[in-house]
Every structure is written in C-alpha cells, then in structure tokens.
Coordinates of C-alpha atoms in Angstrom, one line a residue:
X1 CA 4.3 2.0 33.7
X2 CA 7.5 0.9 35.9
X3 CA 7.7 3.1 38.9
X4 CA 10.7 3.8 40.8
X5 CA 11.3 6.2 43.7
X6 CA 13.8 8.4 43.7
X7 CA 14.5 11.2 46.3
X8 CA 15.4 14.9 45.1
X9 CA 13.7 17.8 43.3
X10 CA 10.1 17.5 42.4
X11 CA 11.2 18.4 38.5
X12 CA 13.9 15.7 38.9
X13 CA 11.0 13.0 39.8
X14 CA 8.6 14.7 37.1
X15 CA 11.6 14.5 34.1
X16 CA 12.5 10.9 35.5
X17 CA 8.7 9.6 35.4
X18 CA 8.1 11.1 31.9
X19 CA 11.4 9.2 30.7
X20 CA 10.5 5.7 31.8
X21 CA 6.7 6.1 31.0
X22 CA 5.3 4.3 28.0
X23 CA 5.3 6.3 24.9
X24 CA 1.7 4.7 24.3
X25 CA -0.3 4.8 27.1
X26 CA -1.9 7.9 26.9
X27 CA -2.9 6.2 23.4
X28 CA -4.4 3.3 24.7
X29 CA -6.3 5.6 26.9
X30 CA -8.0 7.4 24.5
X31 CA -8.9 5.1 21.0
X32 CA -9.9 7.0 18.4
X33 CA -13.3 5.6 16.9
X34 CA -14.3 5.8 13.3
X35 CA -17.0 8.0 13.8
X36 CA -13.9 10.3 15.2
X37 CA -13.2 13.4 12.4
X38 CA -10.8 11.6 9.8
X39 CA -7.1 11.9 10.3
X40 CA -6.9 12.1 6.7
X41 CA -6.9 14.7 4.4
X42 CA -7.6 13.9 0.8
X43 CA -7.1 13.5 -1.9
X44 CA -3.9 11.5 -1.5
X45 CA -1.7 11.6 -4.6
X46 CA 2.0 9.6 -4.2
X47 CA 4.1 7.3 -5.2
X48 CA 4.7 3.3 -4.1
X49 CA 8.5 3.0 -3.4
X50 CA 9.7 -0.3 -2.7
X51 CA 12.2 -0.7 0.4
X52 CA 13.7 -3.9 0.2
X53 CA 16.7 -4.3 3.6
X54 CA 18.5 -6.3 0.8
X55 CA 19.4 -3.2 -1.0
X56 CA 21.8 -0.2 0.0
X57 CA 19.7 2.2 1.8
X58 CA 20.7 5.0 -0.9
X59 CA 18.5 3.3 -3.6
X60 CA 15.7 4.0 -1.2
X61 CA 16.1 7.6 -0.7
X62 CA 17.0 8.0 -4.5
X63 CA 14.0 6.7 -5.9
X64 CA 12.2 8.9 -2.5
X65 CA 14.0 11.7 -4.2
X66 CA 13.0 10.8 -7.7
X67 CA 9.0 10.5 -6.4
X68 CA 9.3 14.0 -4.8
X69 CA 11.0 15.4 -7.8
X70 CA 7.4 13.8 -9.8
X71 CA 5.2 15.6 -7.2
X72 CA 4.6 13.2 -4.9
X73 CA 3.1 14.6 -1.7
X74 CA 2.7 11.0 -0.3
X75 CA 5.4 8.1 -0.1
X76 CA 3.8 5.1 0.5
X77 CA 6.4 2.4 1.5
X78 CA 5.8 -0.9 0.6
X79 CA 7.5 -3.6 2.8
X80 CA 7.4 -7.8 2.1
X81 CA 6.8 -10.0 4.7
X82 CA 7.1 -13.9 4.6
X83 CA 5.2 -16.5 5.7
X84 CA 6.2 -20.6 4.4
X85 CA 3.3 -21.3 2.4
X86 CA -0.2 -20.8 2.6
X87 CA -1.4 -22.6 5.1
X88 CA 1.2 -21.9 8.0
X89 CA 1.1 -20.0 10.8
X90 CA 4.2 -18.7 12.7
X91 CA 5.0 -15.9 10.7
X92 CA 6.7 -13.4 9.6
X93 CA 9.1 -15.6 9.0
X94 CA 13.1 -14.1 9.1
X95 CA 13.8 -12.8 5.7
X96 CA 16.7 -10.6 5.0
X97 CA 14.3 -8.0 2.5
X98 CA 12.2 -7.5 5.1
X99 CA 13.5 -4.5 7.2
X100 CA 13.5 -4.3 11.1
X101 CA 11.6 -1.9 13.0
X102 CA 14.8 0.4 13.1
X103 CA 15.4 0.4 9.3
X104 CA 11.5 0.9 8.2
X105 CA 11.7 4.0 10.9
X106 CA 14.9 5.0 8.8
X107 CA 13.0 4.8 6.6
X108 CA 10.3 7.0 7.0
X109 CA 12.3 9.5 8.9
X110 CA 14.3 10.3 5.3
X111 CA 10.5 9.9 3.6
X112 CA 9.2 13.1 6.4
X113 CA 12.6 14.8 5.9
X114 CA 11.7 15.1 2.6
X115 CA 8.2 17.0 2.9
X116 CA 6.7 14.5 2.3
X117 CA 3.6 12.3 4.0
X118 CA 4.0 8.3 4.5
X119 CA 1.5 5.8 3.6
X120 CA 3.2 2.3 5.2
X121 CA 1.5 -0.7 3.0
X122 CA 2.8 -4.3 4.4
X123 CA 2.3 -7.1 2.4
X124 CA 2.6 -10.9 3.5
X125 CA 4.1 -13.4 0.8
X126 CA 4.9 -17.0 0.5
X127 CA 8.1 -17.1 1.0
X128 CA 8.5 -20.6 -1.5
X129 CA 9.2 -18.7 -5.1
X130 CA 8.2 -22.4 -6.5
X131 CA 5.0 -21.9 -4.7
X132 CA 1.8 -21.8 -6.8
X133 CA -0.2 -19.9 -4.9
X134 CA -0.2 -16.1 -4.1
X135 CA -1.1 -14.1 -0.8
X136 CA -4.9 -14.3 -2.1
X137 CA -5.2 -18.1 -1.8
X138 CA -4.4 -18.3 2.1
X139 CA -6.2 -21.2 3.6
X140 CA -4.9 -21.7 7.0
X141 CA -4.9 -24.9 8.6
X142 CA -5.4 -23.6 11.8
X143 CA -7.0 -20.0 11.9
X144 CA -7.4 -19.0 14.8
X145 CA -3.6 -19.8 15.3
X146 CA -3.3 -18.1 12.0
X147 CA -4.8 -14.8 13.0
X148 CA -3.0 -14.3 16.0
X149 CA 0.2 -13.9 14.0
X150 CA -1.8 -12.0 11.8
X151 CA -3.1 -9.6 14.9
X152 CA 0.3 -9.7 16.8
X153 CA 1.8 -8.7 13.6
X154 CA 0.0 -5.6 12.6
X155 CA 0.1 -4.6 16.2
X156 CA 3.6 -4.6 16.1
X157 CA 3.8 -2.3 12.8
X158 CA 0.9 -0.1 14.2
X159 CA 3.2 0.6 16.8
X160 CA 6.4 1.3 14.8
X161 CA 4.1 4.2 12.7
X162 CA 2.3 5.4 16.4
X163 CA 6.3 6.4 17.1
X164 CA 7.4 7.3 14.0
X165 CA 3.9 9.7 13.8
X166 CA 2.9 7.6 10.1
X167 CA -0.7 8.9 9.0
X168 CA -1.8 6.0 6.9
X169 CA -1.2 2.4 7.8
X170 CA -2.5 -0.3 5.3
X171 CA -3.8 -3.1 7.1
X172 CA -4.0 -5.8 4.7
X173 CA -3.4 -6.5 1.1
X174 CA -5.2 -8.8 -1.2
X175 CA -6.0 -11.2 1.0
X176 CA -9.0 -12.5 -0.9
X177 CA -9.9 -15.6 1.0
X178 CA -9.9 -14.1 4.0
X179 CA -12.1 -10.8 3.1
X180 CA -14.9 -12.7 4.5
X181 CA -13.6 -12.6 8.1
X182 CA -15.7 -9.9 8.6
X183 CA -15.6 -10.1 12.7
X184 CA -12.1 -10.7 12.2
X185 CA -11.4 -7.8 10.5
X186 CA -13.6 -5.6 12.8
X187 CA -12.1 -6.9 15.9
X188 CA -8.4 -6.2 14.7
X189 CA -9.3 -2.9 13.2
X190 CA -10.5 -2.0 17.1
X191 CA -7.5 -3.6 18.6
X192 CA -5.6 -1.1 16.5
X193 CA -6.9 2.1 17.4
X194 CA -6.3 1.4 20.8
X195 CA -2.6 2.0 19.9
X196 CA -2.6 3.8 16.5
X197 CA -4.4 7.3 15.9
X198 CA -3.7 7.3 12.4
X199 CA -5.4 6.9 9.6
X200 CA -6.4 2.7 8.7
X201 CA -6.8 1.2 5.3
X202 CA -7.3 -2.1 3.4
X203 CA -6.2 -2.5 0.2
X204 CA -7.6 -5.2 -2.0
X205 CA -7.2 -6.9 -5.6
X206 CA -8.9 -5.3 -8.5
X207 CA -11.7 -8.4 -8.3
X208 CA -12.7 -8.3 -4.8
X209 CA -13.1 -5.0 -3.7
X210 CA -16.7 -5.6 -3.3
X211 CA -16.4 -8.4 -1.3
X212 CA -15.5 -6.1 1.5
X213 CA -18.2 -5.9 4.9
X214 CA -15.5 -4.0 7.2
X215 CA -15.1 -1.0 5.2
X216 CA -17.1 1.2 7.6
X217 CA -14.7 0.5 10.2
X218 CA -12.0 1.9 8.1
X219 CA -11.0 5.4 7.1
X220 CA -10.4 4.2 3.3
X221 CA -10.6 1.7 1.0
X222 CA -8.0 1.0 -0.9
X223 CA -8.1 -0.5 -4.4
X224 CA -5.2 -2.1 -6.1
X225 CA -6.6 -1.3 -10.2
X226 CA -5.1 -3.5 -12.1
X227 CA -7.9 -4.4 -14.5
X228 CA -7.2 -6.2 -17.3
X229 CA -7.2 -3.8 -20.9
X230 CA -7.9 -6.5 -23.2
X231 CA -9.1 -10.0 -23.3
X232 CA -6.6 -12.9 -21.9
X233 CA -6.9 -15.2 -24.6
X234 CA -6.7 -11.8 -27.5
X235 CA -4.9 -13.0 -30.5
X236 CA -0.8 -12.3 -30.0
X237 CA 0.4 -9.6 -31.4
X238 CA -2.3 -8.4 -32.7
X239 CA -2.3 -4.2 -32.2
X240 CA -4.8 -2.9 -29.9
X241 CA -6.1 0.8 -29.5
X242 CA -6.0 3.2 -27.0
X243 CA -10.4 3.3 -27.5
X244 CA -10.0 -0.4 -26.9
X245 CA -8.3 -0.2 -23.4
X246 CA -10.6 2.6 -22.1
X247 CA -13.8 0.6 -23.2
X248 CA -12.1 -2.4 -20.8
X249 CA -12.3 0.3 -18.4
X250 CA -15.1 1.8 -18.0
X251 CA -17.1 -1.1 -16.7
X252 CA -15.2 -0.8 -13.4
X253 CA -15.6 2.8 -13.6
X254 CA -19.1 2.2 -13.3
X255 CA -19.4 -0.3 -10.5
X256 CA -17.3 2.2 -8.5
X257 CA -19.1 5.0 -8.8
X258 CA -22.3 2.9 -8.3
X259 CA -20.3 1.9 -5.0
X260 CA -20.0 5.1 -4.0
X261 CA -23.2 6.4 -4.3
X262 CA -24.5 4.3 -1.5
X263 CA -21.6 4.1 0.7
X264 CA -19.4 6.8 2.6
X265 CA -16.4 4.9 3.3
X266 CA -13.5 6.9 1.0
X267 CA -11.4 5.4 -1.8
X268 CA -8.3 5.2 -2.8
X269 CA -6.3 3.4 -5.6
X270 CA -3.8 1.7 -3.6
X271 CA -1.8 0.7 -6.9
X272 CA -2.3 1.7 -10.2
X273 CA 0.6 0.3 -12.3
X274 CA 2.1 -1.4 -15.5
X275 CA 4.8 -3.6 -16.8
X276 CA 7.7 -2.3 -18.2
X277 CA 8.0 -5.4 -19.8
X278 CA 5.1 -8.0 -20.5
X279 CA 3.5 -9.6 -23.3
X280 CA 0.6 -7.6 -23.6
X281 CA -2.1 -5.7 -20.9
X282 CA -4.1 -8.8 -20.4
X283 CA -2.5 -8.9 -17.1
X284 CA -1.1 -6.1 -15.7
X285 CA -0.1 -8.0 -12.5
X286 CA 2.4 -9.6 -14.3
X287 CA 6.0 -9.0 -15.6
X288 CA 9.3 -10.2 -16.3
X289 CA 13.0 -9.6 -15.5
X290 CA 14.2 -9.3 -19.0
X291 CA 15.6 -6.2 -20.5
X292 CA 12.9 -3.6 -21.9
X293 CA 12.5 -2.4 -25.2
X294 CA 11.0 0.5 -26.2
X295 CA 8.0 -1.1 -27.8
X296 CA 7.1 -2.4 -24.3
X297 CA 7.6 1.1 -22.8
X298 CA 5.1 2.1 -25.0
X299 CA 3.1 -0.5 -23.9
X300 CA 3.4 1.2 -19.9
X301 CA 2.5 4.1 -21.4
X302 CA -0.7 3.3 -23.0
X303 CA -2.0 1.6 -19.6
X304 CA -1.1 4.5 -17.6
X305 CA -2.8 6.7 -20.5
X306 CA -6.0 4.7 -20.6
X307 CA -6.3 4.4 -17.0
X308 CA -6.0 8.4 -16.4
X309 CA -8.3 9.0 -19.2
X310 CA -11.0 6.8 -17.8
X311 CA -10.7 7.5 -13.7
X312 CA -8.8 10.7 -13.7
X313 CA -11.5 13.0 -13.5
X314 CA -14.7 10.9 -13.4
X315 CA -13.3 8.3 -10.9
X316 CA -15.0 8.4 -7.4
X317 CA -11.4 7.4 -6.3
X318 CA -10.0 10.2 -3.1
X319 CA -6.3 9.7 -4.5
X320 CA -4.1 7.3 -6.0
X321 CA -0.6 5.6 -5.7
X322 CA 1.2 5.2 -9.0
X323 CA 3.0 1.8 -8.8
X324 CA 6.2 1.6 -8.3
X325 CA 9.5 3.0 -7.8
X326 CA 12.2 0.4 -7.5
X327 CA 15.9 1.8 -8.7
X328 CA 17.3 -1.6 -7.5
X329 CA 19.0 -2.5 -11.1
X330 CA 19.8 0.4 -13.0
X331 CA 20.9 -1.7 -15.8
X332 CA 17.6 -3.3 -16.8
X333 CA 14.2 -1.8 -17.0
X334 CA 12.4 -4.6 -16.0
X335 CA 9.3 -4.1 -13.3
X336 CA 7.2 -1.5 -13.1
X337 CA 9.1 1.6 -12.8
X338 CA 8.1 3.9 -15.8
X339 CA 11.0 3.7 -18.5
X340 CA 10.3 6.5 -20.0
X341 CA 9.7 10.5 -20.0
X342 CA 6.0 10.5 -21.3
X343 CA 5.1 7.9 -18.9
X344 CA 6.7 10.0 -16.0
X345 CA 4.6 13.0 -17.4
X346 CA 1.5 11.5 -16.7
X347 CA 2.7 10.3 -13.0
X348 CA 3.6 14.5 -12.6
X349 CA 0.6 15.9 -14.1
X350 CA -1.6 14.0 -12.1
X351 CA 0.3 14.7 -9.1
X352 CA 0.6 17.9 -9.3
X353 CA -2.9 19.6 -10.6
X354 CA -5.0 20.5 -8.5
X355 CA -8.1 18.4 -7.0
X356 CA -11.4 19.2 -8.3
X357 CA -13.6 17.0 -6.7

C-alpha cells in the first residue's frame, strides 16, 4: 500500500488511507485453503452464454435474459482467449472477441443484476482457424515459459472475479496434455487463493476426466459430457433409437459414479450440449454453420433427452450447465442453442425442480 501523509482530521486520514489501499490485500492476507468450508452451494444448475466483445453487448444480456426466463440460477460466462498455435507462449494474444477486464465486469454486473449467480469459464484457443490442432493438443516448446503466461493469466482473471465478487472461476478447460502437470496445477491453484476466495474449478473433456491428480485441491470438478451416442463409423442415415443413445450412456454413468464413491471432490457437468445442426450424435463436439432443419432439431432434442434420462437423477453430478446460449445470428440456427420449444423444456424442467440428492 502507497502511503501518503496528509495533515487534518483523523476521519480525513482514515477515509483517504482506505481509498488508496489495495482492494486485495486483506485477501492475500488471509488464503482460503481447501479444507476451508466450500464457498459453494450446490447443486449448480445454469446456463453457458457466450460473450464474444465482437458482438453488441445487447445480444449478451438478451440471451442472459432468455437463460433466466429458462430458470437459470447460474450464468456461466464463457470467454475465448488466443494463443498462435500450440506450441507458443506469449499469450493471450490481442483478439477483438476477447473482452477486456472492463467489459467481462459489464458483464457480470448485468449477469448479478439479474438474480442471478456467475460461473466465469475461460477458455484458451489457437488463434490459426487452419490450425489442426485444438486446445487439448498443447505441447509447449518451452513450458516453463509457457506456464508463466498460463499463471500470470489466470491471476489476472482471478482478480477481475475477486472485484467483481464472482463465486466460481474455472481454471482451465480441456487441456488434456497438460492434465499431467500435477505440481503445476497444485502450485497455481495455491497462488490463486491467495487473491481469490471464491469457489475454483477445472473443467475437462468428456475422455480425460480421470486423468485428473489435482482435484482435491479444487472445490469441483467439472466435466464437459459430450459422450458420443452412437458409433463414429455407424452406417449414414441409418435411424437410431432413443434406447440406443441411453445404452451409449450409461457406461460413463457408471465410471462416474464408481468415481465418486471413492473420492469427495464434487462434480459438475461443465457442458452438456448438442448440435443444432450435425450429421449425426457421433460427435457431439461438432457442428456446422449451415441453416437448421427441423430434422436436425430433433436430433438436439434426442441428445438432450437421452442425456437427462441417463444422469438426471442417477448421475453423481452436483449441477450442470446446459450448452449454450449464443443469439449472435438470429437468422440461422446453427450452433448449439436449442432451436426448438421441447428442447428448451427440458433445459427449464431441469432447472427448475427441485434437487433431490
């Protein structure tokens, strides 16, 4: 803290200390440690809404409305940030859809004005669209150069959500070949409680969840589900069932709850989402920018069906994020924004009953 001496009234000198002191030392005086009560209360049942600085900040808070209007009690924000290809450091790197600090706490100011609790979920991308890798593949050349960026980084969003007062802060997403880092992982989780008394998660890919030896220095584990509901190579368009997709299911149904029975660490599904628009569920991770038909809404539907049917209830999941809201083309369907009433049905009925677990 910069001190300056001022002559006059003791409550001028008190008021005048108080405005110049750091907002965050009293934080970085007392870290909160995992074995610390939870600042979490679950379940957590929201919405993914996408904020990307490119658009008008009113498709924001209309698809923040929208998720409120489903029963969302939790926004989580998803933000992109860039790095130049996968083995880079220096990163972020300046990309106009990634929001500064003063738009994301815009941002979550309209999220809390709305009643509603924010989950802030950061994700780093190549920044190369011809790329062909993804965020999972990182290889650094240097890593220790590598993670710095990495730590300086989250420190730096940590801080934006210790002053905007965010109670869940996702600190890493998919980053498969890095999972192994395990005194990586553990020394950034500690660097960010020095500054951030909020609740910390990880969210990984529906493959590698297990792969994860840090999870007890986290107050959840997050779980992007997007398991496959039929077999990649499955002949083309050939119908499949609604019994078929659940039986794809409920393998993972089983390794989670065999998870859980040995571990305390809560879970979460970061994502759970579907294509508007894809050639089948082989892949849910994948869509495309065409126009959507209704067929293929149907096709959203079923995933969003099967998946509720299998984990609703006899999941060991703690909450789940439905993936995504994104009103940034109202003329085309395309993404995973659900197209149609029945599939919203299943987003509100969720949301809104009441935990029983």
């Amino acid at each position: 803290m910069n001190r300056i001496l001022i002559s006059g009234p003791p409550g001028l000198l008190i008021f005048i200390l108080a405005a110049f002191s750091d907002p965050h030392e009293s934080l970085q005086n007392t870290p909160r440690n995992v074995t610390d009560p939870s600042p979490l209360d679950f379940p957590i049942k929201g919405i993914t809404v996408l904020y990307n600085a490119e658009d008008s900040p009113q498709i924001f808070r209309k698809d923040v409305v929208i998720a409120k209007t489903l029963g969302a009690k939790w926004i989580q924000i998803q933000v992109a940030y860039y790095t130049r290809d996968e083995r880079s450091a220096g990163f972020p790197v300046f990309d106009r859809r990634t929001p500064t600090p003063t738009q994301l706490t815009k941002a979550i100011d309209f999220v809390v004005e709305q009643g509603c609790k924010v989950a802030i979920h950061p994700i780093l991308l190549i920044q190369d669209e011809n790329s062909i890798y993804w965020r999972g593949e990182y290889s650094p050349t240097a890593l220790d150069c590598w993670w710095r960026d990495y730590s300086v980084w989250m420190r730096d969003l940590a801080q934006v959500c210790t002053r905007a007062r965010v109670p869940l802060l996702i600190i890493g997403s998919e980053l498969t070949s890095l999972q192994n880092k395990t005194a990586l992982w553990t020394a950034l989780i500690d660097q960010l409680r020095i500054v951030y008394s909020g609740g910390l998660g990880y969210s990984s890919n529906w493959d590698s969840w297990q792969s994860i030896r840090f999870h007890e220095k986290l107050d959840l584990v997050g779980i992007n589900g997007y398991f496959p509901l039929i077999e990649r190579n499955a002949p083309i368009n050939r119908a499949h069932s609604q019994t078929e997709y659940e039986a794809r299911l409920l393998p993972h149904l089983s390794a989670l709850n065999l998870w859980k029975q040995s571990h305390q660490t809560p879970m979460i599904f970061t994502e759970v989402g579907y294509p508007a628009n894809g050639p089948d569920l082989s892949r849910p991770w994948r869509h495309s920018n065409k126009p959507t038909t209704m067929t293929e809404g149907d096709q959203q539907l079923a995933g969003f069906r099967s998946f509720m049917n299998v984990f609703g209830q006899a999941g060991p999941q703690q909450g789940i994020f439905f993936y995504a809201l994104h009103g940034h083309d109202p003329s085309s369907n395309s993404g995973y924004t659900p197209v149609n009433k029945r599939t919203q049905s299943i987003w509100s009925k969720y949301l809104q009953e009441e935990h029983t677990k």
